XYZ file of C-alpha atoms in Angstrom:
633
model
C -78.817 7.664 34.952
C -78.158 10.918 33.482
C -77.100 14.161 33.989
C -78.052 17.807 32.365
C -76.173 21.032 32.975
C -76.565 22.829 35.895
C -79.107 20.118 37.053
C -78.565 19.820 40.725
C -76.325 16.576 40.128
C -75.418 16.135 44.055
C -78.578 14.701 44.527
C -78.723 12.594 41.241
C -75.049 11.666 42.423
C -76.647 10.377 45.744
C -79.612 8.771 44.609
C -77.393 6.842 42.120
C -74.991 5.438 45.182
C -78.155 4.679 46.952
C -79.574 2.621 44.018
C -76.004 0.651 44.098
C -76.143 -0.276 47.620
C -79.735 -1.463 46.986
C -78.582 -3.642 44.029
C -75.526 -5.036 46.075
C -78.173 -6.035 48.574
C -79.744 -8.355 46.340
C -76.400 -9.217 45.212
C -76.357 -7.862 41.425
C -73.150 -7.024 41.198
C -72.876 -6.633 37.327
C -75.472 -4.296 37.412
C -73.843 -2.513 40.125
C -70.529 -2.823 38.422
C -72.231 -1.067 35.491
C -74.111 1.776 37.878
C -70.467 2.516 39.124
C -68.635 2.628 35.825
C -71.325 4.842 34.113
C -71.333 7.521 37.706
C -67.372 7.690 36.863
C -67.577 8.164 33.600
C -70.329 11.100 33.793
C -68.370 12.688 37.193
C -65.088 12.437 35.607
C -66.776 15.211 32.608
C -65.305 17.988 32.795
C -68.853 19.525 31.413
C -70.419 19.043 34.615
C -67.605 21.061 36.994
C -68.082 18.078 39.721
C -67.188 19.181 43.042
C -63.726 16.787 44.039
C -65.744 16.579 47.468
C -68.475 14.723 45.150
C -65.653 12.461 43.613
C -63.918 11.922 45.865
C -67.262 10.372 47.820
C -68.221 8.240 44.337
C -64.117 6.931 44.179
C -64.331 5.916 47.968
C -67.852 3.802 47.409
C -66.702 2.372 43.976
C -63.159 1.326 45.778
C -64.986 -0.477 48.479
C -66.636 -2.089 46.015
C -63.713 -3.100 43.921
C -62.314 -4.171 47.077
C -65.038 -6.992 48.201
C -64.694 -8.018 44.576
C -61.081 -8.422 44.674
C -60.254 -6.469 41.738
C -57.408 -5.103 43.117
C -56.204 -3.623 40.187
C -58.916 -1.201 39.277
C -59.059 -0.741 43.405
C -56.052 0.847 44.024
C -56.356 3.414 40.148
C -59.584 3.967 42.286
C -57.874 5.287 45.478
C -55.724 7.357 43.685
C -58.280 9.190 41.981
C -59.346 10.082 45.828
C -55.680 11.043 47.001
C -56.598 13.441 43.315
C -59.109 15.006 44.446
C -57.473 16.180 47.491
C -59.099 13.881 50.125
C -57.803 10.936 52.490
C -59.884 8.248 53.124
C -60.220 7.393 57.002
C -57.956 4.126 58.228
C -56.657 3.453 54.700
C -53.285 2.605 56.365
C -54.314 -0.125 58.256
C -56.654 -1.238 55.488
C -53.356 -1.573 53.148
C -51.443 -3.305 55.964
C -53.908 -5.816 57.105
C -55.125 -6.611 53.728
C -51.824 -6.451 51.459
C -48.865 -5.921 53.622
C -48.604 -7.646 56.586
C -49.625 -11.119 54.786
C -46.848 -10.449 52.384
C -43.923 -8.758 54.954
C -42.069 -12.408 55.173
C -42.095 -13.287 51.976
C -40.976 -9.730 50.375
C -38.561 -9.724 52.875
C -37.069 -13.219 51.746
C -37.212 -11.934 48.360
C -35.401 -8.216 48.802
C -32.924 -10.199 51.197
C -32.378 -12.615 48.508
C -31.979 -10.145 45.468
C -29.267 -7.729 47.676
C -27.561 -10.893 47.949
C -27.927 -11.566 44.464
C -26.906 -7.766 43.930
C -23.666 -7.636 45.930
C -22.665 -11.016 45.183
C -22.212 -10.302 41.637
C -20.533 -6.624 42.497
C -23.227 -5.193 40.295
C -24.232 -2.174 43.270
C -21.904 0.073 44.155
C -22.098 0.092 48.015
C -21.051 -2.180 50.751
C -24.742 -1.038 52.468
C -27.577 -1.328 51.008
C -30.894 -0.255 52.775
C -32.259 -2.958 55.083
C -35.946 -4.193 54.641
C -37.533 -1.914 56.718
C -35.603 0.944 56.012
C -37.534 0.665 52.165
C -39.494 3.795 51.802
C -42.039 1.989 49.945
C -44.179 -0.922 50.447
C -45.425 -2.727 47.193
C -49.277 -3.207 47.183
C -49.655 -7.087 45.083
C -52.577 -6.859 42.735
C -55.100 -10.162 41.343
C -51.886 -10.315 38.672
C -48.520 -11.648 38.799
C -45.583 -9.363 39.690
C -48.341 -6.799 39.249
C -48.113 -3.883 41.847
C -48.639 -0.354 43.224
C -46.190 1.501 45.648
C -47.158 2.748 48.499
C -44.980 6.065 49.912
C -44.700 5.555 53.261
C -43.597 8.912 54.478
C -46.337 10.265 52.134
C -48.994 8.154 52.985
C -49.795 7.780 49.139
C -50.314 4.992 46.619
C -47.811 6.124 43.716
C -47.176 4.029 40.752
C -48.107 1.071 38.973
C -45.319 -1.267 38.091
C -45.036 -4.427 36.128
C -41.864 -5.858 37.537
C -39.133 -7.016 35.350
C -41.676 -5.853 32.355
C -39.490 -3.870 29.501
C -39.570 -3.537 25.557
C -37.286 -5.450 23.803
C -35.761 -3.352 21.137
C -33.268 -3.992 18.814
C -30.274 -1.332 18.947
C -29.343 2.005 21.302
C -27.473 4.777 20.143
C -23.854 5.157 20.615
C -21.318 7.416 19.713
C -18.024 5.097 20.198
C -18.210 0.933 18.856
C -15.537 0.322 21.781
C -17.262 2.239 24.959
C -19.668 0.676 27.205
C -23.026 2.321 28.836
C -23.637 4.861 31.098
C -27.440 5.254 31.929
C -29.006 7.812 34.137
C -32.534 6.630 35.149
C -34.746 8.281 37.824
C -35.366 4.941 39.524
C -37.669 2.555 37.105
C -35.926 -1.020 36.749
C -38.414 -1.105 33.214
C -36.616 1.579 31.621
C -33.294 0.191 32.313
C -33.800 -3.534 31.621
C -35.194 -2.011 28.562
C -31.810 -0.599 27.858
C -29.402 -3.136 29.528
C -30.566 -6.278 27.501
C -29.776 -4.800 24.550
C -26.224 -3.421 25.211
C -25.953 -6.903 26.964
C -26.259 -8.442 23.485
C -23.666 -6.139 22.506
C -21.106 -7.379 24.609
C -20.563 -4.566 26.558
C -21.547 -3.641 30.142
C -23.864 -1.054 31.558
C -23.063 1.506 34.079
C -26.410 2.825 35.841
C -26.887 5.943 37.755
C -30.015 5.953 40.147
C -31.346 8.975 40.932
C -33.711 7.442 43.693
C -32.017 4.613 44.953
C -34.495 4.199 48.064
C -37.905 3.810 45.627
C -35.510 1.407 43.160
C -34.444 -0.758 45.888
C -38.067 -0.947 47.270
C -39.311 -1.813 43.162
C -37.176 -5.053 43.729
C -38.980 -6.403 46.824
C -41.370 -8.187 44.698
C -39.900 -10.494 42.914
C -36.798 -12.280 42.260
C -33.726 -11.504 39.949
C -31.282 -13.483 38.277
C -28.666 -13.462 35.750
C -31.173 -13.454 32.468
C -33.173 -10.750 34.184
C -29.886 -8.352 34.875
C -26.144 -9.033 34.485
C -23.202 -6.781 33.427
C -23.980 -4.033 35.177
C -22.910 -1.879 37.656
C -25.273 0.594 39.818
C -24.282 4.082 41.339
C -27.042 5.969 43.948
C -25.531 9.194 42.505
C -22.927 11.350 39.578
C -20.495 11.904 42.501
C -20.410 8.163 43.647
C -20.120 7.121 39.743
C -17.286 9.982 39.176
C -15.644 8.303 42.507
C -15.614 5.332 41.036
C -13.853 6.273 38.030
C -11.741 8.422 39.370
C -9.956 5.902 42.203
C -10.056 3.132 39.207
C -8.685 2.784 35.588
C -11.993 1.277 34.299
C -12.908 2.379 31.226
C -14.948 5.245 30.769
C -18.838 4.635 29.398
C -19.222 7.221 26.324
C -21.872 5.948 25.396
C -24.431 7.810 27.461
C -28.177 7.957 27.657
C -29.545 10.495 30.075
C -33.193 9.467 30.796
C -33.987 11.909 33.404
C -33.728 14.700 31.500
C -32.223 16.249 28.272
C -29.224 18.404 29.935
C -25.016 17.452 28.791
C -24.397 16.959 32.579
C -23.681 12.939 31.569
C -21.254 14.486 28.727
C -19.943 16.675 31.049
C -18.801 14.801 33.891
C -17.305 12.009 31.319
C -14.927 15.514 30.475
C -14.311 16.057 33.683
C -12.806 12.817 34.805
C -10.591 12.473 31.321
C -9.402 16.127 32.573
C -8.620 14.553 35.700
C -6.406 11.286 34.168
C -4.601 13.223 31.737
C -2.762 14.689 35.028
C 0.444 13.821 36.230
C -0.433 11.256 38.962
C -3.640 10.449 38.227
C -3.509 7.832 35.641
C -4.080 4.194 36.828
C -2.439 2.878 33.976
C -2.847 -0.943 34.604
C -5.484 -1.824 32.125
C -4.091 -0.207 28.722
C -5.353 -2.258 25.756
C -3.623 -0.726 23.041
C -0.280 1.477 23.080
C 0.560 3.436 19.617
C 4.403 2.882 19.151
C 6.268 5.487 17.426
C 10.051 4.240 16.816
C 11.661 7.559 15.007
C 15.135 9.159 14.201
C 15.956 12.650 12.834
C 12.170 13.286 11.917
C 11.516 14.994 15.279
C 9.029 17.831 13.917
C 6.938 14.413 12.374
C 6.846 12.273 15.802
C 6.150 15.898 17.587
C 3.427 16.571 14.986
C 1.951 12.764 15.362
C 1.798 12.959 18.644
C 0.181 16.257 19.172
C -2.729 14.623 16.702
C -2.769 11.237 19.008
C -3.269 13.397 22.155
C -6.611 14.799 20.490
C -8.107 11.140 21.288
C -10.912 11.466 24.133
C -9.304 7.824 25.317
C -7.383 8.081 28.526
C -7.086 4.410 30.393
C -7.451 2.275 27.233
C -4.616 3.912 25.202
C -0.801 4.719 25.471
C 1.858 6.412 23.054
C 5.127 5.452 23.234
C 7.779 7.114 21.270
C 11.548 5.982 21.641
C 14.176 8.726 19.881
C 17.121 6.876 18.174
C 19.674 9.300 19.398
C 18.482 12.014 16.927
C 21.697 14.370 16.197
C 19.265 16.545 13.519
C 18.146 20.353 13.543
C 14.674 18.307 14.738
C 16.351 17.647 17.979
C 14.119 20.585 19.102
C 11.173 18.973 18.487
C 11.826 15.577 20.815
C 12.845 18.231 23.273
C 9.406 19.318 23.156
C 7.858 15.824 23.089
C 9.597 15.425 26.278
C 7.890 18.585 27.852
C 4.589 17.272 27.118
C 2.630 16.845 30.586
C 0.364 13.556 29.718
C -0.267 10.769 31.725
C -0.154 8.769 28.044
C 2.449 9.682 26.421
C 6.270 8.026 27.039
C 9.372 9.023 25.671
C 12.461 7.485 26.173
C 15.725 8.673 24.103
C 18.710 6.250 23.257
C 22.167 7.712 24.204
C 23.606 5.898 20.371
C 21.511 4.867 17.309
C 21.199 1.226 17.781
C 18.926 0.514 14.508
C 15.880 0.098 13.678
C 15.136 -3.478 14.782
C 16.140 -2.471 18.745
C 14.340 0.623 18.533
C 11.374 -1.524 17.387
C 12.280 -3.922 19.985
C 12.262 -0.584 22.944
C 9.057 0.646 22.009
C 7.701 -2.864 22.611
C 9.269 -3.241 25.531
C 8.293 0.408 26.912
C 4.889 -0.661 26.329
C 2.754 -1.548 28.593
C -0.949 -2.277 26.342
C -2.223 -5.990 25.683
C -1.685 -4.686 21.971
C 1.011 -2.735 20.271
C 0.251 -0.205 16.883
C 3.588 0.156 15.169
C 3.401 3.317 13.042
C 5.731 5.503 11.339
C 6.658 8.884 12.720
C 5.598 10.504 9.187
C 2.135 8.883 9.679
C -0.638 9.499 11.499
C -3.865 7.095 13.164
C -6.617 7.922 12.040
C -8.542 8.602 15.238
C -12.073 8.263 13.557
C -11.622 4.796 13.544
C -9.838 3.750 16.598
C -13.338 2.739 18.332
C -13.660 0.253 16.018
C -10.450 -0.941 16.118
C -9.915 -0.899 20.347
C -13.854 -3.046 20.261
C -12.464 -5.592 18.045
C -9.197 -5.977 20.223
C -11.667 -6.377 23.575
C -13.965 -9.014 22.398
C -11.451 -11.163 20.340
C -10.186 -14.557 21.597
C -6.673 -15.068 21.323
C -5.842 -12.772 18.985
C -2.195 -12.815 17.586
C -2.079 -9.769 15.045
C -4.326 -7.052 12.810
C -3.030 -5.800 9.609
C -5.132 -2.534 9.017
C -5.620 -0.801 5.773
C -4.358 2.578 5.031
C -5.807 5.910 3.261
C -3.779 5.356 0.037
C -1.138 2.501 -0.380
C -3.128 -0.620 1.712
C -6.355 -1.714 1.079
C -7.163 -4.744 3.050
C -11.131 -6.760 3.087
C -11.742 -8.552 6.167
C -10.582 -11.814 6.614
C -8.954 -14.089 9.521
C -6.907 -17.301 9.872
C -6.488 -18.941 13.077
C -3.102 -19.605 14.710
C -0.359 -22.119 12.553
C -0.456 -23.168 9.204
C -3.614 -21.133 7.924
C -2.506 -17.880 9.656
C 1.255 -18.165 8.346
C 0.163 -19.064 4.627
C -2.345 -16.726 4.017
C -0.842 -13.312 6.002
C 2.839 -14.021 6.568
C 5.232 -11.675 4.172
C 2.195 -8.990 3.818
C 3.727 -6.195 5.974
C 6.303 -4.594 3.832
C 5.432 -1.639 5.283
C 5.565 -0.994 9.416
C 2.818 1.610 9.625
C -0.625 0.025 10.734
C 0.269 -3.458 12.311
C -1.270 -4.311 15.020
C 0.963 -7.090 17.509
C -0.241 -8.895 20.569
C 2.270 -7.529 22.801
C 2.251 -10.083 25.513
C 2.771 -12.945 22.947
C 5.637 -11.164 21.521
C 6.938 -11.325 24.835
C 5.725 -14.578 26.573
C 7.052 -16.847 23.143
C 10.514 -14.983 23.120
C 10.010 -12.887 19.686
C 11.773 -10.036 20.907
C 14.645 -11.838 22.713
C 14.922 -14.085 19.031
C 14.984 -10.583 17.203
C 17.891 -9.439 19.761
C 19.809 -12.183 19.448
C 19.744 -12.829 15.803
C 20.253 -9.490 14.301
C 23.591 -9.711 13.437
C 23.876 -12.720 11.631
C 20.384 -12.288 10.200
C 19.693 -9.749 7.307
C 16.110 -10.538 7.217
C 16.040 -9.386 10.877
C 17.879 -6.263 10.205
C 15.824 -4.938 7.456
C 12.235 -6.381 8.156
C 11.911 -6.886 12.161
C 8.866 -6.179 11.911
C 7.672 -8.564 9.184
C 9.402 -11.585 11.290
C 7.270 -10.364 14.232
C 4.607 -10.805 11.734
C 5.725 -14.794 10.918
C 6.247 -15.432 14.601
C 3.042 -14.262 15.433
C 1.293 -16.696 13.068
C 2.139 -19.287 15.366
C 0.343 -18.316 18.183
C -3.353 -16.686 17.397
C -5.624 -15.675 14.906
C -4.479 -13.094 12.421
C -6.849 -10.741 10.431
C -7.174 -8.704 8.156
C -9.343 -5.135 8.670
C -10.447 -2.554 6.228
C -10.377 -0.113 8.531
C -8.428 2.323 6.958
C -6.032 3.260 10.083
C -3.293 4.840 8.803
C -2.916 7.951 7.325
C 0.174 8.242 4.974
C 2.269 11.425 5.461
C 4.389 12.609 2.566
C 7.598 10.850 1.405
C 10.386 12.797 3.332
C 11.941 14.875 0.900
C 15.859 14.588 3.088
C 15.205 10.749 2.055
C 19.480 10.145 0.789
C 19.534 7.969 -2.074
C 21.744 5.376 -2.751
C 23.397 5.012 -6.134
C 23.803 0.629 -6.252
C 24.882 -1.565 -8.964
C 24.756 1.749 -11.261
C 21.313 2.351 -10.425
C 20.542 5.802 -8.635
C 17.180 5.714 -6.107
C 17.685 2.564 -5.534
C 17.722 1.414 -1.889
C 19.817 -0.977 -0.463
C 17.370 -3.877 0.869
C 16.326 -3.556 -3.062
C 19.687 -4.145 -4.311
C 19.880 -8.456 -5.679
C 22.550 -9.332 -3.202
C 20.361 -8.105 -0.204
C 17.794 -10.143 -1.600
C 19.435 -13.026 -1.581
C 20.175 -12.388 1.999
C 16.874 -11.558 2.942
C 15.734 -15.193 1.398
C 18.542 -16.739 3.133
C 17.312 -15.421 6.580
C 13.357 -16.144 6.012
C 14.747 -19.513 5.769
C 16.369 -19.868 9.223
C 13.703 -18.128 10.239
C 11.377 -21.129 9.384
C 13.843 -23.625 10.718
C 13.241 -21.825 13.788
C 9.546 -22.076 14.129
C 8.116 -23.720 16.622
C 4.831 -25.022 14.634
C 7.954 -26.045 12.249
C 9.834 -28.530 14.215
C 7.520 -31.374 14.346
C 6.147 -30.356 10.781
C 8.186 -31.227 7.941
C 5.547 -30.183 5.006
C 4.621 -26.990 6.650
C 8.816 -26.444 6.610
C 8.547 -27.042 3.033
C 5.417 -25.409 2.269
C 6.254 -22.286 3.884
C 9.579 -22.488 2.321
C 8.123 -22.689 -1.681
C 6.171 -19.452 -0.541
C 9.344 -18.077 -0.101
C 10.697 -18.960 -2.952
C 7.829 -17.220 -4.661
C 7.889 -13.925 -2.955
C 12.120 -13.639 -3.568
C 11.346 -14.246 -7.514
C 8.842 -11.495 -6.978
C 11.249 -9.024 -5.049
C 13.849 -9.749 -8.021
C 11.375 -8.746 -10.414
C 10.020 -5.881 -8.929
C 13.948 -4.244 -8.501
C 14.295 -5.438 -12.470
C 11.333 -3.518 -13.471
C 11.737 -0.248 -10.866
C 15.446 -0.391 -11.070
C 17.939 -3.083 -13.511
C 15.824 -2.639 -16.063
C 17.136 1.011 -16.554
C 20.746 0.008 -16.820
C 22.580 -2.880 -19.247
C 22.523 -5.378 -16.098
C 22.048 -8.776 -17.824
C 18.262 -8.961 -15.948
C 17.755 -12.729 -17.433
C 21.344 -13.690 -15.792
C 19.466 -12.162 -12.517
C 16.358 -14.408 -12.610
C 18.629 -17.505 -13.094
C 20.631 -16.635 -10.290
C 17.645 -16.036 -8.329
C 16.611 -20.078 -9.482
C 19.797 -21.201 -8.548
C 19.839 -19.663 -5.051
C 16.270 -21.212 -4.728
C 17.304 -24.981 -5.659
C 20.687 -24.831 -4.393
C 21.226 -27.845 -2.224
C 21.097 -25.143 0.792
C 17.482 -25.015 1.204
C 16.687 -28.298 -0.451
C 17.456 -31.484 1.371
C 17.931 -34.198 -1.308
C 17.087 -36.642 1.012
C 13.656 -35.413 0.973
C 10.512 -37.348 -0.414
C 9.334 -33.536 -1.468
C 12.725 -33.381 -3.470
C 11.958 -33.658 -6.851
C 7.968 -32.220 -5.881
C 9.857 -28.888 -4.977
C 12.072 -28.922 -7.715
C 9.523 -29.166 -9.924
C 7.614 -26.189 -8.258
C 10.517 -23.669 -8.247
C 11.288 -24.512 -11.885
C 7.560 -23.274 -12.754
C 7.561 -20.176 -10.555
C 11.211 -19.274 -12.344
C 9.954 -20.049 -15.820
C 6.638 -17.471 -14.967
C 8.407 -14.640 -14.426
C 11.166 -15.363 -17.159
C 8.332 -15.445 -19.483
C 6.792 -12.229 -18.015
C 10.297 -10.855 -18.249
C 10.838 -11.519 -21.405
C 7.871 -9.843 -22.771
C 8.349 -6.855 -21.376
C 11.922 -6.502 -23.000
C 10.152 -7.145 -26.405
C 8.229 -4.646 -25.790
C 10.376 -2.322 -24.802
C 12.487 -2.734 -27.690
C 9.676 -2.697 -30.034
C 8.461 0.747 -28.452
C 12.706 1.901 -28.600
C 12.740 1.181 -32.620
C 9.414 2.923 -32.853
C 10.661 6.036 -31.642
């Protein structure tokens, strides 16, 4: 058949149904199949200006026809193309009912029943109820395929879409603007779209938090077939903003930050994420039961540095997940000012507590941890600052490590770190113990500090323990060795602020600028504590050759101290700096720390006696030079 402009195509249109029914009389159906396809295809033209009255008649006979061939499919694209054209087709309701509905009622019932079940169960919807069965506003309309169907608008009385349940792309990454944060997704109602989206932050390790903006036409999507944990998990599903800002708002959960809007490109996700860390920030507001990581800021008579540090922590957009905690050792300065101000600071993250006497370093370190109320405590210098750009990355690994004991992070200038981790014992305590000279940047699991007595230890040692008094922080280090994994980040976390220039210098031993952990006696102190320190391990008691082996490491690091004040410092005055290194090999093989008794005796002996020859020799050659260079000029 065909059709020329302006022919009179109503009655070409007519005769060509009329040949159909003749065909489907003598039951060729292909042909008639092909009669059909080839009237749509010229009717659907916009050429010939078809009257929708005229298609609408053509849809109606080729959906009957679709129907007795039970190509439901193509049937019900058919009958949409007449709800197009601005015409109903008489009964159709029933039609739907009888043929699709009704024969299916029990079993989607089961199945919606089932998956609300499955739904609430697993606390992935956000109300206590869900519509009921019949209160769906759609019905789904099966087709000849599996999981295959059209919904059907009740109130409307209209087929609407097409749906492949549980059908999505599998893609390989999402956008996000924060490693820690999970997802917040704002969908109009298609399960597709958001399984699309959901699998993948699933593989991510991080949960989804969905926002349906039709909640009645979702639930009805859901009637058709069955969910389970591979098809959704980790979720959690709002009907609406002001039920998801609710939510967030009576809990401490973590906000989403990550945020896909796919219903349309406005900032109201953005927005409303602002609005609810407006809302914690006030007195009264925070939940403050969940904090994962609290930045600890011991400081004394540096008050416009802590007040300065702080101001730059509170620019974080974390509310819930973070905490600063400063503790003033009784500052008697012209900063005093300053803590007053710290004090003033209306923040539902920030603490400040002020001790009444300077009790030292090591308790101060010991009050912030005990102020502290994160999984995690960031010890950091009041003259330093956290770099913020990197705390995402930081706060995700913290939530998806297993029993983890300690971070040391890099820094912008003086710590460069690569990425590497030990588990808990012997690994973890040879390769990272004695690294943290310097406070700024370490990263302690708080509640293992606590639960395996490191603080109470620190406490009650401190006064017959020079180690303890000058490096707290490093034994915190040690004693966390036992107990998880430790890593390594290069993360560059730290942000070095400039030397104080009110530093007071010591003049020691005839050497100005030289500090008085530095000086050799203190040393030899420091060595002498490390070593109780061991003794007092726990993975040490029932471990002779880790004793031992941990014990030749510290032998190693004291001969390096000594050198390191000979080169900075003794070498600058007539000190007799090869009289120093021999003292430093007789406080190392003194009977003391050496057990004679010991099958290791003569192994350890022999050990020392190598490490002190090494640095004799490198000693040595530097004083030739020296003197070579001094005769030269």
């Amino acid at each position: 058949m065909s059709l020329e402009k302006n022919s009179n195509y109503p009655l070409h249109i007519n005769q060509t149904l009329a040949e159909i029914d003749e065909l489907l009389l003598t039951r060729s159906a292909d042909e008639a199949y092909t009669k059909y396809s080839e009237l749509v295809a010229h009717i659907e033209n916009d050429e010939y200006q078809v009257e929708n009255e005229l298609k609408a008649k053509v849809y109606t006979s080729f959906a009957d026809f679709l129907f007795r061939l039970s190509e439901y499919t193509q049937y019900f694209r058919t009958l949409i193309k007449v709800q197009n054209s601005g015409y109903s087709i008489d009964n159709l309701e029933n039609v739907l009912w009888e043929a699709f509905i009704e024969p299916n009622t029990d079993e989607f019932r089961s199945i919606y029943n089932s998956n609300i079940k499955f739904l609430t169960s697993n606390k992935y919807l956000d109300t206590a109820t869900p519509l009921s069965f019949e209160e769906l506003p759609y019905w789904l309309l099966p087709t000849e395929q599996e999981n295959h169907f059209f919904m059907y608008d009740k109130q409307q009385k209209l087929i609407k879409e097409e749906i492949d349940l549980y059908s999505y792309q599998k893609i390989q990454s999402l956008p996000d603007v924060d490693a820690f944060s999970d997802y917040l997704l704002y969908e109009d109602w298609n399960l597709n779209i958001i399984l699309t989206c959901t699998n993948v932050i699933r593989t991510m390790k991080k949960k989804s938090y969905i926002v349906i903006n039709d909640m009645g036409k979702f639930l009805s999507s859901i009637q058709g077939a069955l969910l389970n944990d591979s098809i959704l998990s980790d979720v959690y599903i709002f009907d609406q903003l002001a039920s998801f800002q609710e939510y967030f708002i009576r809990t401490g959960q973590f906000l989403p930050r990550n945020a896909i809007n796919l219903v349309d490109q406005s900032q109201v996700l953005q927005d409303l994420l602002a609005e609810i860390h407006q809302h914690r920030l006030k007195r009264g507001n925070r939940k403050g039961d969940q904090v994962l990581l609290s930045i600890c800021i011991p400081t004394h008579n540096r008050g416009h540095r802590a007040f300065e540090n702080v101001m730059h922590l509170l620019q974080s957009y974390y509310d819930e997940e973070i905490e600063i905690v400063v503790s003033n050792n009784a500052t008697t300065n012209e900063t005093v000012p300053y803590y007053d101000k710290i004090r003033e600071i209306n923040d539902t993250r920030l603490t400040y507590f002020q001790s009444e006497e300077n009790v030292g370093f090591p308790l101060n370190l010991c009050k912030v941890s005990e102020l502290s109320q994160g999984q995690f405590i960031l010890l950091t210098s009041d003259e330093d600052l956290v770099n913020l750009d990197v705390l995402d990355k930081i706060l995700n690994i913290l939530r998806t490590s297993k029993n983890l004991s300690m971070i040391r992070t890099s820094s912008a200038r003086t710590y460069r770190f690569d990425d590497k981790a030990a588990p808990a014992g012997e690994a973890a305590l040879k390769n990272f113990m004695f690294q943290s000279h310097y406070m700024s940047g370490m990263i302690l699991n708080n509640k293992y500090l606590s639960k395996h007595g490191g603080i109470d230890y620190l406490k009650k040692n401190l006064d017959t323990n020079l180690m303890l008094d000058w490096f707290p922080h490093m034994y915190w280090e040690i004693f966390l060795c036992q107990y998880g994994e430790v890593r390594n980040s290069s993360y560059r976390v730290i942000l070095e602020g400039p030397v104080d220039d009110k530093i007071e210098y010591a003049t020691i031993d005839g050497v100005s600028d030289l500090f008085a952990y530095r000086r050799l006696e203190s040393r030899f102190e420091q060595h002498r504590g490390t070593y109780r320190i061991f003794e007092d391990l726990e993975v040490c008691q029932n471990d002779f050759e880790l004793f031992r082996d941990l014990y030749l490491h510290l032998c190693h690091r004291t001969f390096s101290l000594i050198l390191l004040s000979i080169d900075l410092y003794y070498s600058k005055t007539d000190k007799d700096i090869l009289g120093m290194l021999k003292q430093t090999f007789d406080l190392c093989v003194s009977d003391e720390f050496n057990p004679q008794k010991s099958d290791r005796y003569m192994k350890d002996i022999q050990f020392i006696t190598d490490t002190y020859l090494k640095f004799f020799r490198h000693t040595v050659t530097n004083v030739v030079h020296k003197d070579k260079l001094s005769s030269a000029n």
